[in-house]
Amino acid sequence: MAFPTSGQPVNRVVLLFMSSVFLAAEGHYRGIMKFNSVQDSKQRAMFEELWFTQKLDHFNGADSREWKQRYFVNEAFYKPGGPVFLMIGGEGPANPAWMQYGTWLTYAEKLGALCLMLEHRFYGKSHPTVDLGTENLHFLSSRQALADLAHFRTVMGQTRGLTNMKWVAFGGSYPGSLAAWFRLKYPHLVHASVATSAPLYATVNFPEYLEVVWRSLASENTECPLQVKMASDTLAKLLKDPKTFDNITKDFNLCSKLQIQTEMDSAYFLEMLAGNFMDVVQYNQDNRAFEGVLGTNITIKVLCGIMGDTSLGDPYARYVAVARLMMDTFSVKCLDASFSNYVRDMTNTSWDGPAAGGGRQWVYQTCSEFGFYQSTDSPNQPFIGFPLVYQVRQCADFYNISAEQVAEAVAQTNEYYGGYEIRSSRIVFPNGSIDPWHALGITQDVTADLPAVFIKGTAHCANMYPARGEDLPQLSLARDHIFMLLQQWLKQ
Ligand SMILES: *[C@@H]1O[C@H](CO)[C@@H](O)[C@H](O)[C@H]1NC(C)=O
Ligand SMILES: *[C@@H]1O[C@H](CO)[C@@H](O)[C@H](O)[C@H]1NC(C)=O
Ligand SMILES: *[C@@H]1O[C@H](CO)[C@@H](O)[C@H](O)[C@H]1NC(C)=O
Ligand SMILES: *[C@@H]1O[C@H](CO)[C@@H](O)[C@H](O)[C@H]1NC(C)=O
Ligand SMILES: CC(=O)N[C@H]1CO[C@H](CO)[C@@H](O)[C@@H]1O
């Protein structure tokens, strides 16, 4: 959701948590801070920010440095003896709106659950170190985050008399993976998990993402991805001819005259424009659940409508129209297509820096744990010009992590968590057919105790948003099914 104003996420795990703010730092990456600015003060009043003391390094007993982690509590539904629900924060500020809205609260109400949400280390206000210098980011990992969760669960259990209650972990997208892995690695602390739209298989190259984008556009209109492909091919050709740069600068309302000196510059620009389609597909309609807050009315149907509108001119002109619509929608004054500005921002290590809203941290996690690079390396997708090498190069540019190191780190992540071969119990894996992330998720029951819930026609994390009258029937059924599983598991 959202539109890069000057930078561009290299990587769209872009979840729930970040959806409001990821890459939106100072309006730098993505424009949607509405949720926070409009709702936050009210919610903060209702859901006080609380602070929990954590160790900086859980895996070194000789290091006693500590920091404060932010969390929220909602006791409204709790009935003594009921379960404890723990919403796991992800790669952006923990959004207190989840303490007030969302399907997990509906479950909590029915089950008398206490609801907690813990912000992920290094995101939002949970700052373990003085800045985001690369040597400090060495303490940012899913393993440290799981150890934070484990320690939080243990101490909360003791101080609030909840040790023997049944704890259920919830998360969507990357936090969905954490929910699954929390149960996997700490089964004595977590009774069950709901791991929504969770990418469980780490992979350096993730060209399947754009393949799903093709199919999701085609499900609206078979011509649509073809038109997008024609447009992006045309643009890639124009980028080879400096004589066209004045026109391109005007067409896309760039902040300064287009400069293409290296392949990185053109890749950055092409990826930024493809991002319009990637974001809309990933969040198609789902974000309307928070209409006026997180949501927009731009859907796959809207984009494909423009791409098919011959009155606007050739496919390239329609592609321009899509970019203009996104800019208007997110109040972006001009488009900063400068890769060097992006590098400058991504290497700023200040907590007040332009990428500190999550971009610098999340890209570090992709370089050091997950990969997930949504490259154009597949022929069965609509875009061109941002190959894997462009994305992996950024790991070296931003953090001095080499391509070999990325490959090794990703292999180790799968070795540690098991990838698709996860073996555990009482974890449900909901996935939406339109969501490009389902390609790395568990989409078939692993065992009867590790069921998948497939939701045809929905995008990223749809089942977590509050129910609406116009929801697809299969989405309502999925929510009911997950509830039934929870009821069943809480009796075990
Ligand atoms: C720039 O756009 C104008 C107006 O559409 C067109 O006449 C001209 O040929 C274009 N210039 C180049 C170099 O493509
Ligand atoms: C979206 O909503 C805005 C404001 O209500 C409206 O002006 C605009 O035309 C709508 N756009 C689409 C594509 O429906
Ligand atoms: C990092 O960002 C902050 C806040 O925008 C800015 O004040 C500072 O000058 C930047 N640092 C560098 C090295 O660019
Ligand atoms: C980058 O990494 C290499 C090898 O890991 C190391 O030798 C080098 O000193 C690092 N450079 C910087 C600037 O940290
Ligand atoms: C798109 C996709 O992979 N969907 C899968 C989600 O999970 C179900 C199992 O419930 C599979 O049958 C689907 O293929």
Coordinates of C-alpha atoms and ligand atoms in Angstrom, one line a residue:
M1 CA 0.0 0.0 0.0
A2 CA 1.6 3.1 -0.7
F3 CA 3.7 4.8 -3.1
P4 CA 7.3 5.7 -2.9
T5 CA 7.9 9.3 -2.7
S6 CA 11.6 9.2 -3.1
G7 CA 12.7 5.8 -2.1
Q8 CA 11.4 2.4 -2.9
P9 CA 11.2 -0.7 -0.8
V10 CA 13.4 -3.3 -2.3
N11 CA 11.2 -5.8 -0.8
R12 CA 7.6 -6.1 -0.2
V13 CA 6.8 -8.2 2.7
V14 CA 5.2 -5.1 3.7
L15 CA 2.7 -6.2 6.1
L16 CA 0.2 -5.3 8.4
F17 CA 2.5 -3.6 10.8
M18 CA 4.5 -1.8 8.2
S19 CA 1.5 -1.2 6.0
S20 CA 0.8 2.0 7.7
V21 CA 4.3 3.2 8.0
F22 CA 6.9 1.0 6.5
L23 CA 9.0 3.0 4.3
A24 CA 6.9 6.0 5.2
A25 CA 9.5 7.5 7.4
E26 CA 9.3 11.2 7.1
G27 CA 7.1 10.5 4.0
H28 CA 10.3 9.2 2.5
Y29 CA 9.4 5.8 1.3
R30 CA 5.7 5.5 1.4
G31 CA 3.0 8.0 2.0
I32 CA 0.6 6.3 4.2
M33 CA 1.0 7.6 7.6
K34 CA -2.6 8.5 8.0
F35 CA -3.3 5.7 10.3
N36 CA -0.8 6.9 12.8
S37 CA -1.3 10.6 12.5
V38 CA -5.1 10.5 12.5
Q39 CA -5.8 7.8 15.0
D40 CA -2.8 7.5 17.1
S41 CA -3.3 10.1 19.7
K42 CA -6.7 8.7 20.5
Q43 CA -5.5 5.1 20.6
R44 CA -2.5 5.9 22.7
A45 CA -4.8 7.4 25.2
M46 CA -6.9 4.3 25.3
F47 CA -4.0 1.8 25.0
E48 CA -1.1 3.0 27.0
E49 CA 2.4 2.4 25.7
L50 CA 4.1 0.1 28.2
W51 CA 7.8 -0.8 28.3
F52 CA 9.5 -4.1 28.9
T53 CA 13.1 -4.6 29.8
Q54 CA 15.0 -6.9 27.3
K55 CA 18.5 -8.1 26.9
L56 CA 20.3 -6.8 23.8
D57 CA 21.8 -10.2 23.1
H58 CA 19.9 -13.3 24.2
F59 CA 22.6 -15.6 23.0
N60 CA 25.5 -14.2 25.0
G61 CA 25.2 -14.6 28.8
A62 CA 28.3 -12.4 29.2
D63 CA 26.6 -9.4 27.6
S64 CA 24.2 -7.8 30.1
R65 CA 23.2 -4.7 28.1
E66 CA 19.5 -4.0 28.2
W67 CA 16.9 -1.9 26.4
K68 CA 13.2 -1.1 26.6
Q69 CA 10.7 -2.8 24.3
R70 CA 7.2 -1.3 23.7
Y71 CA 4.1 -3.3 24.2
F72 CA 0.3 -2.8 24.6
V73 CA -2.4 -4.6 26.6
N74 CA -6.1 -4.9 26.1
E75 CA -7.9 -6.4 29.1
A76 CA -11.4 -5.7 28.0
F77 CA -12.3 -9.2 27.1
Y78 CA -10.3 -11.1 29.6
K79 CA -12.0 -13.6 31.9
P80 CA -9.8 -15.1 34.6
G81 CA -8.6 -18.5 33.4
G82 CA -9.0 -17.5 29.8
P83 CA -6.2 -17.7 27.2
V84 CA -3.6 -15.1 26.4
F85 CA -3.4 -13.8 22.9
L86 CA -0.1 -12.3 21.8
M87 CA 0.0 -10.3 18.6
I88 CA 3.5 -10.2 17.2
G89 CA 4.9 -7.0 15.9
G90 CA 6.8 -6.9 12.6
E91 CA 8.9 -4.7 10.3
G92 CA 7.4 -1.4 11.2
P93 CA 6.0 0.4 14.2
A94 CA 3.5 -1.7 16.2
N95 CA 0.2 -0.2 15.4
P96 CA -2.1 0.3 18.4
A97 CA -5.1 0.1 16.1
W98 CA -4.7 -3.7 16.4
M99 CA -5.7 -3.3 20.0
Q100 CA -9.0 -1.9 18.9
Y101 CA -9.7 -3.6 15.5
G102 CA -9.2 -6.9 14.0
T103 CA -10.5 -10.4 13.9
W104 CA -8.3 -11.6 16.7
L105 CA -10.3 -9.3 19.1
T106 CA -13.5 -11.0 17.9
Y107 CA -11.9 -14.3 18.9
A108 CA -10.7 -12.8 22.2
E109 CA -14.2 -11.6 23.0
K110 CA -15.7 -15.1 22.5
L111 CA -12.9 -16.8 24.3
G112 CA -12.3 -14.4 27.2
A113 CA -8.7 -13.8 26.2
L114 CA -6.2 -11.2 27.4
C115 CA -4.7 -9.4 24.4
L116 CA -1.1 -8.3 24.3
M117 CA 1.0 -6.9 21.4
L118 CA 4.8 -6.7 21.5
E119 CA 6.7 -4.4 19.1
H120 CA 9.6 -6.0 17.2
R121 CA 13.1 -5.0 18.2
F122 CA 14.6 -2.2 16.1
Y123 CA 11.2 -1.0 14.7
G124 CA 8.9 1.8 15.9
K125 CA 9.9 2.9 19.3
S126 CA 11.7 -0.2 20.3
H127 CA 15.3 0.9 20.0
P128 CA 17.9 -1.6 21.4
T129 CA 20.9 0.5 20.3
V130 CA 21.8 4.2 20.0
D131 CA 21.5 4.1 16.2
L132 CA 21.1 1.9 13.1
G133 CA 24.8 1.5 12.4
T134 CA 25.5 -1.8 10.7
E135 CA 27.4 -3.2 13.7
N136 CA 24.3 -2.5 15.8
L137 CA 22.0 -4.2 13.3
H138 CA 23.9 -7.4 14.0
F139 CA 21.4 -7.6 17.0
L140 CA 18.5 -7.5 14.6
S141 CA 17.3 -11.0 13.6
S142 CA 14.2 -13.2 13.8
R143 CA 16.1 -15.4 16.3
Q144 CA 16.7 -12.5 18.7
A145 CA 13.0 -11.4 18.1
L146 CA 11.8 -14.9 19.1
A147 CA 13.9 -14.8 22.2
D148 CA 12.4 -11.4 23.0
L149 CA 9.0 -13.0 22.7
A150 CA 10.0 -15.9 24.9
H151 CA 11.3 -13.7 27.6
F152 CA 8.3 -11.4 27.4
R153 CA 6.0 -14.4 27.7
T154 CA 7.9 -15.8 30.7
V155 CA 8.0 -12.6 32.7
M156 CA 4.4 -11.6 31.9
G157 CA 3.4 -15.1 32.9
Q158 CA 5.1 -14.6 36.3
T159 CA 4.1 -11.0 37.0
R160 CA 0.5 -11.3 35.8
G161 CA -0.2 -14.8 37.0
L162 CA -0.5 -16.1 33.5
T163 CA 2.2 -18.7 33.5
N164 CA -0.2 -21.6 33.3
M165 CA -2.7 -20.0 30.9
K166 CA -2.7 -21.1 27.2
W167 CA -0.9 -18.6 25.1
V168 CA -1.8 -18.2 21.4
A169 CA 0.5 -16.3 19.0
F170 CA -0.9 -14.2 16.1
G171 CA 0.9 -12.5 13.2
G172 CA 0.5 -11.6 9.6
S173 CA 3.2 -11.7 6.9
Y174 CA 6.7 -11.7 8.5
P175 CA 5.1 -11.7 12.0
G176 CA 3.0 -14.6 10.7
S177 CA 6.3 -16.5 10.2
L178 CA 7.4 -15.5 13.7
A179 CA 4.1 -16.8 15.1
A180 CA 4.8 -20.2 13.5
W181 CA 8.4 -20.2 14.5
F182 CA 7.6 -19.1 18.1
R183 CA 5.5 -22.2 18.4
L184 CA 8.1 -24.3 16.6
K185 CA 11.1 -23.2 18.8
Y186 CA 9.3 -22.5 22.1
P187 CA 6.5 -25.1 22.2
H188 CA 6.5 -25.1 26.0
L189 CA 5.6 -21.3 26.0
V190 CA 3.1 -21.1 23.1
H191 CA 0.1 -23.4 22.9
A192 CA -1.0 -22.6 19.3
S193 CA -0.4 -20.1 16.5
V194 CA -2.3 -18.4 13.7
A195 CA 0.4 -17.7 11.1
T196 CA -1.4 -15.6 8.4
S197 CA 0.1 -15.0 5.0
A198 CA 3.5 -16.2 6.4
P199 CA 6.5 -16.6 4.1
L200 CA 8.1 -19.7 5.7
Y201 CA 10.6 -20.5 3.0
A202 CA 13.5 -18.1 2.7
T203 CA 14.9 -17.7 -0.8
V204 CA 17.3 -15.2 -2.2
N205 CA 15.5 -14.9 -5.5
F206 CA 11.7 -14.6 -5.4
P207 CA 10.7 -14.2 -9.1
E208 CA 7.4 -16.0 -8.3
Y209 CA 6.1 -12.8 -6.6
L210 CA 5.8 -11.1 -10.0
E211 CA 4.4 -14.3 -11.5
V212 CA 1.5 -14.1 -9.1
V213 CA 1.1 -10.4 -9.9
W214 CA 0.7 -11.4 -13.5
R215 CA -2.0 -14.0 -12.6
S216 CA -3.8 -11.6 -10.2
L217 CA -3.9 -8.9 -12.9
A218 CA -5.1 -11.5 -15.5
S219 CA -7.8 -12.7 -13.2
E220 CA -9.3 -9.2 -13.6
N221 CA -8.8 -9.1 -17.3
T222 CA -6.5 -11.3 -19.4
E223 CA -5.3 -8.3 -21.5
C224 CA -4.2 -6.3 -18.4
P225 CA -0.8 -7.9 -17.7
L226 CA 0.0 -7.8 -21.4
Q227 CA -0.7 -4.1 -21.5
V228 CA 1.5 -3.6 -18.4
K229 CA 4.2 -5.6 -20.1
M230 CA 4.0 -3.5 -23.3
A231 CA 4.3 -0.3 -21.2
S232 CA 7.2 -1.4 -19.1
D233 CA 9.0 -2.7 -22.2
T234 CA 8.5 0.6 -23.9
L235 CA 9.8 2.5 -20.8
A236 CA 12.9 0.3 -20.5
K237 CA 13.7 1.0 -24.2
L238 CA 13.3 4.8 -23.7
L239 CA 15.7 4.6 -20.7
K240 CA 18.4 3.6 -23.1
D241 CA 18.0 6.9 -25.1
P242 CA 19.0 10.0 -23.2
K243 CA 17.1 12.1 -25.7
T244 CA 13.9 10.9 -24.2
F245 CA 14.8 11.9 -20.6
D246 CA 13.2 15.3 -20.8
N247 CA 9.9 13.8 -21.8
I248 CA 10.1 11.0 -19.2
T249 CA 10.9 13.6 -16.5
K250 CA 7.8 15.5 -17.4
D251 CA 5.6 12.5 -17.9
F252 CA 6.3 11.1 -14.4
N253 CA 6.7 14.5 -12.8
L254 CA 10.2 13.6 -11.5
C255 CA 11.7 15.9 -8.8
S256 CA 14.8 16.4 -10.9
K257 CA 15.8 15.6 -14.4
L258 CA 16.2 11.9 -15.0
Q259 CA 19.8 10.7 -14.9
I260 CA 20.7 7.2 -15.9
Q261 CA 24.3 6.5 -15.4
T262 CA 24.3 2.9 -14.3
E263 CA 22.1 -0.2 -14.5
M264 CA 21.3 0.5 -10.9
D265 CA 19.7 3.8 -11.8
S266 CA 17.4 2.4 -14.4
A267 CA 16.6 -0.7 -12.3
Y268 CA 15.6 1.6 -9.4
F269 CA 13.3 3.7 -11.6
L270 CA 11.7 0.6 -13.3
E271 CA 11.2 -1.1 -9.9
M272 CA 9.6 2.0 -8.4
L273 CA 7.0 2.2 -11.2
A274 CA 6.3 -1.6 -11.1
G275 CA 5.8 -1.0 -7.4
N276 CA 2.5 0.7 -8.1
F277 CA 1.1 -2.6 -9.4
M278 CA 2.8 -4.8 -6.8
D279 CA 1.4 -2.8 -3.9
V280 CA -2.1 -2.7 -5.3
V281 CA -2.1 -6.5 -5.9
Q282 CA -0.6 -7.3 -2.6
Y283 CA -3.2 -5.3 -0.7
N284 CA -6.1 -5.5 -3.2
Q285 CA -9.3 -4.5 -1.4
D286 CA -8.2 -5.9 2.0
N287 CA -7.0 -2.6 3.2
R288 CA -10.5 -1.2 2.7
A289 CA -11.3 -2.7 6.0
F290 CA -9.7 0.3 7.4
E291 CA -11.1 2.6 4.8
G292 CA -10.3 6.2 5.4
V293 CA -7.5 5.2 7.7
L294 CA -5.2 2.7 6.0
G295 CA -7.2 2.0 2.9
T296 CA -7.5 3.5 -0.5
N297 CA -10.1 2.8 -3.2
I298 CA -7.4 1.8 -5.7
T299 CA -7.8 -1.8 -6.6
I300 CA -6.6 -4.2 -9.3
K301 CA -9.9 -3.3 -11.2
V302 CA -9.0 0.4 -11.1
L303 CA -5.5 -0.2 -12.4
C304 CA -6.6 -2.6 -15.1
G305 CA -9.3 -0.1 -16.1
I306 CA -6.7 2.5 -16.8
M307 CA -4.4 0.1 -18.6
G308 CA -7.2 -0.8 -20.9
D309 CA -8.4 2.7 -21.6
T310 CA -7.4 3.5 -25.2
S311 CA -8.6 7.1 -24.9
L312 CA -5.5 7.7 -22.7
G313 CA -3.1 6.8 -25.6
D314 CA -0.7 3.9 -25.9
P315 CA 0.1 1.5 -23.1
Y316 CA 3.1 3.7 -22.0
A317 CA 0.7 6.7 -21.6
R318 CA -1.6 4.6 -19.5
Y319 CA 1.3 3.5 -17.4
V320 CA 2.0 7.2 -16.8
A321 CA -1.6 7.7 -15.9
V322 CA -1.4 4.9 -13.3
A323 CA 1.7 6.6 -11.8
R324 CA -0.1 10.0 -11.7
L325 CA -3.1 8.5 -10.0
M326 CA -0.9 6.9 -7.3
M327 CA 0.9 10.2 -6.8
D328 CA -2.4 12.1 -6.5
T329 CA -3.8 9.5 -4.1
F330 CA -0.8 9.6 -1.8
S331 CA -0.2 13.3 -2.2
V332 CA 3.2 12.9 -3.6
K333 CA 4.3 16.2 -5.1
C334 CA 7.1 14.8 -7.3
L335 CA 8.7 11.5 -7.9
D336 CA 12.3 11.1 -6.7
A337 CA 13.8 8.6 -9.2
S338 CA 17.4 9.1 -8.0
F339 CA 19.1 5.9 -6.9
S340 CA 21.9 7.8 -5.3
N341 CA 19.4 9.7 -3.1
Y342 CA 18.0 6.3 -2.2
V343 CA 21.4 5.0 -1.2
R344 CA 22.0 8.1 0.8
D345 CA 18.8 7.6 2.7
M346 CA 19.2 3.9 3.3
T347 CA 22.7 4.4 4.7
N348 CA 21.6 7.0 7.2
T349 CA 22.0 5.3 10.6
S350 CA 20.1 7.9 12.7
W351 CA 16.8 6.9 14.4
D352 CA 15.5 10.1 12.9
G353 CA 16.8 9.2 9.5
P354 CA 14.7 8.9 6.4
A355 CA 14.7 5.1 6.3
A356 CA 14.4 4.5 10.1
G357 CA 10.6 3.8 9.7
G358 CA 11.6 0.3 8.8
G359 CA 13.3 0.4 5.4
R360 CA 16.9 0.2 6.6
Q361 CA 16.1 -2.4 9.2
W362 CA 13.9 -4.6 6.9
V363 CA 16.3 -4.6 4.0
Y364 CA 19.0 -5.6 6.5
Q365 CA 16.9 -8.6 7.5
T366 CA 16.5 -9.6 3.9
C367 CA 20.2 -9.4 3.3
S368 CA 21.1 -11.3 6.5
E369 CA 18.2 -13.8 6.8
F370 CA 15.5 -14.0 4.1
G371 CA 16.4 -12.7 0.7
F372 CA 12.8 -12.5 -0.8
Y373 CA 14.0 -10.4 -3.7
Q374 CA 11.1 -9.8 -6.1
S375 CA 13.2 -9.8 -9.2
T376 CA 12.2 -9.7 -12.9
D377 CA 14.1 -12.9 -13.5
S378 CA 11.1 -14.9 -14.7
P379 CA 9.7 -14.7 -18.2
N380 CA 6.2 -15.2 -16.9
Q381 CA 5.7 -11.8 -15.4
P382 CA 4.9 -8.3 -16.7
F383 CA 8.0 -6.2 -15.8
I384 CA 11.6 -5.8 -16.9
G385 CA 14.8 -4.4 -15.7
F386 CA 15.2 -5.1 -12.0
P387 CA 17.1 -8.4 -11.9
L388 CA 18.4 -10.2 -8.8
V389 CA 21.9 -8.7 -9.1
Y390 CA 20.5 -5.2 -8.7
Q391 CA 18.8 -6.2 -5.5
V392 CA 21.6 -8.2 -4.0
R393 CA 24.1 -5.4 -4.8
Q394 CA 22.2 -3.2 -2.3
C395 CA 23.3 -5.6 0.5
A396 CA 26.9 -4.7 -0.3
D397 CA 26.1 -1.0 -0.7
F398 CA 24.1 -0.6 2.5
Y399 CA 25.6 -3.1 4.9
N400 CA 28.8 -4.5 3.3
I401 CA 27.1 -8.0 2.9
S402 CA 28.3 -9.9 -0.1
A403 CA 26.1 -12.0 -2.5
E404 CA 27.8 -15.1 -1.1
Q405 CA 27.0 -14.1 2.4
V406 CA 23.3 -13.5 1.5
A407 CA 23.1 -16.9 -0.1
E408 CA 24.6 -18.6 2.9
A409 CA 22.5 -16.7 5.4
V410 CA 19.3 -17.7 3.5
A411 CA 20.3 -21.3 3.5
Q412 CA 21.0 -21.2 7.2
T413 CA 17.5 -19.6 7.8
N414 CA 15.9 -22.6 6.2
E415 CA 18.1 -25.0 8.0
Y416 CA 17.2 -23.4 11.3
Y417 CA 13.4 -23.2 10.8
G418 CA 12.8 -26.0 8.3
G419 CA 11.3 -23.9 5.5
Y420 CA 8.3 -25.7 4.0
E421 CA 9.3 -28.8 6.1
I422 CA 8.3 -27.2 9.4
R423 CA 7.4 -29.9 11.9
S424 CA 5.2 -28.7 14.8
S425 CA 1.6 -28.8 15.8
R426 CA -1.4 -26.5 16.4
I427 CA -0.3 -23.9 13.8
V428 CA -2.8 -22.7 11.2
F429 CA -1.6 -21.2 8.0
P430 CA -4.2 -19.0 6.2
N431 CA -3.2 -17.9 2.7
G432 CA -4.9 -15.8 0.0
S433 CA -4.8 -16.7 -3.6
I434 CA -4.2 -13.2 -4.9
D435 CA -1.4 -12.5 -2.4
P436 CA 2.0 -12.9 -4.1
W437 CA 3.4 -14.1 -0.7
H438 CA 1.4 -17.3 -0.8
A439 CA 4.1 -18.6 -3.1
L440 CA 6.4 -18.9 -0.1
G441 CA 3.8 -20.0 2.3
I442 CA 2.3 -23.3 3.5
T443 CA -0.6 -23.8 1.2
Q444 CA -1.4 -27.5 1.8
D445 CA -2.0 -29.1 5.2
V446 CA 1.4 -30.4 6.5
T447 CA -0.4 -32.6 9.0
A448 CA -3.9 -32.6 10.5
D449 CA -2.3 -30.5 13.3
L450 CA -0.7 -28.0 10.8
P451 CA -3.6 -27.1 8.6
A452 CA -3.6 -24.6 5.7
V453 CA -6.6 -22.4 5.2
F454 CA -6.9 -21.3 1.6
I455 CA -8.9 -18.2 0.8
K456 CA -9.7 -17.8 -2.9
G457 CA -9.8 -14.3 -4.1
T458 CA -8.2 -12.5 -1.2
A459 CA -4.9 -10.7 -0.8
H460 CA -2.4 -10.3 1.9
C461 CA -3.6 -10.9 5.5
A462 CA -7.3 -10.5 4.6
N463 CA -8.5 -12.7 7.4
M464 CA -6.9 -10.5 10.1
Y465 CA -8.9 -7.4 9.3
P466 CA -12.2 -6.7 10.9
A467 CA -15.1 -8.5 9.2
R468 CA -17.3 -6.5 6.8
G469 CA -20.7 -7.1 5.3
E470 CA -19.3 -7.2 1.8
D471 CA -16.5 -9.8 2.6
L472 CA -16.3 -12.7 0.2
P473 CA -18.2 -15.7 1.7
Q474 CA -15.0 -17.8 1.7
L475 CA -13.3 -15.1 3.7
S476 CA -16.0 -15.3 6.4
L477 CA -15.8 -19.0 6.3
A478 CA -12.0 -18.9 6.8
R479 CA -12.4 -16.7 9.8
D480 CA -15.0 -19.1 11.3
H481 CA -12.7 -22.1 10.5
I482 CA -9.8 -20.5 12.3
F483 CA -12.0 -19.8 15.3
M484 CA -13.1 -23.4 15.4
L485 CA -9.5 -24.6 15.3
L486 CA -8.7 -22.3 18.2
Q487 CA -11.6 -23.5 20.2
Q488 CA -10.6 -27.1 19.6
W489 CA -6.9 -26.5 20.3
L490 CA -7.6 -24.6 23.5
K491 CA -9.4 -27.7 24.8
Q492 CA -6.3 -29.8 24.3
Ligands
LIG1 C1 8.9 14.3 -26.5 O1 7.5 14.4 -26.5 C2 7.0 15.2 -27.6 C3 5.5 15.5 -27.4 O2 4.8 14.3 -27.1 C4 7.3 14.5 -28.9 O3 6.9 15.3 -30.0 C5 8.8 14.3 -29.0 O4 9.1 13.5 -30.2 C6 9.3 13.6 -27.8 N1 10.8 13.5 -27.8 C7 11.5 12.4 -27.8 C8 13.0 12.6 -27.9 O5 11.0 11.3 -27.8
LIG2 C1 -11.5 7.3 -4.8 O1 -12.1 8.2 -3.8 C2 -11.8 9.5 -4.1 C3 -12.3 10.3 -2.9 O2 -13.6 9.8 -2.4 C4 -12.5 9.9 -5.4 O3 -12.3 11.3 -5.6 C5 -11.9 9.1 -6.5 O4 -12.5 9.4 -7.7 C6 -12.0 7.6 -6.2 N1 -11.1 7.0 -7.1 C7 -11.5 5.8 -7.7 C8 -10.5 5.3 -8.7 O5 -12.6 5.3 -7.5
LIG3 C1 20.4 11.5 8.6 O1 19.0 11.9 8.7 C2 18.9 12.9 9.7 C3 17.4 13.2 9.8 O2 16.8 13.4 8.6 C4 19.7 14.1 9.2 O3 19.5 15.2 10.2 C5 21.1 13.8 9.1 O4 21.9 14.8 8.6 C6 21.3 12.6 8.2 N1 22.6 12.1 8.3 C7 23.4 12.0 7.2 C8 24.8 11.4 7.5 O5 23.0 12.2 6.1
LIG4 C1 33.4 -5.4 4.5 O1 33.4 -6.8 4.7 C2 34.7 -7.3 4.4 C3 34.6 -8.8 4.5 O2 33.6 -9.3 5.3 C4 35.7 -6.8 5.4 O3 37.0 -7.3 5.2 C5 35.7 -5.2 5.2 O4 36.6 -4.7 6.2 C6 34.4 -4.7 5.4 N1 34.4 -3.2 5.0 C7 33.8 -2.3 5.8 C8 33.9 -0.9 5.3 O5 33.3 -2.6 6.9
LIG5 C1 -2.9 -20.1 -3.6 C2 -2.6 -21.3 -2.8 O1 -1.5 -21.7 -2.8 N1 -3.5 -21.8 -2.1 C3 -3.4 -22.9 -1.3 C4 -3.8 -22.5 0.2 O2 -4.0 -23.6 1.0 C5 -4.9 -24.6 0.5 C6 -5.1 -25.7 1.5 O3 -6.2 -25.3 2.3 C7 -4.4 -25.2 -0.9 O4 -5.3 -26.1 -1.4 C8 -4.3 -24.0 -1.8 O5 -3.7 -24.5 -3.1

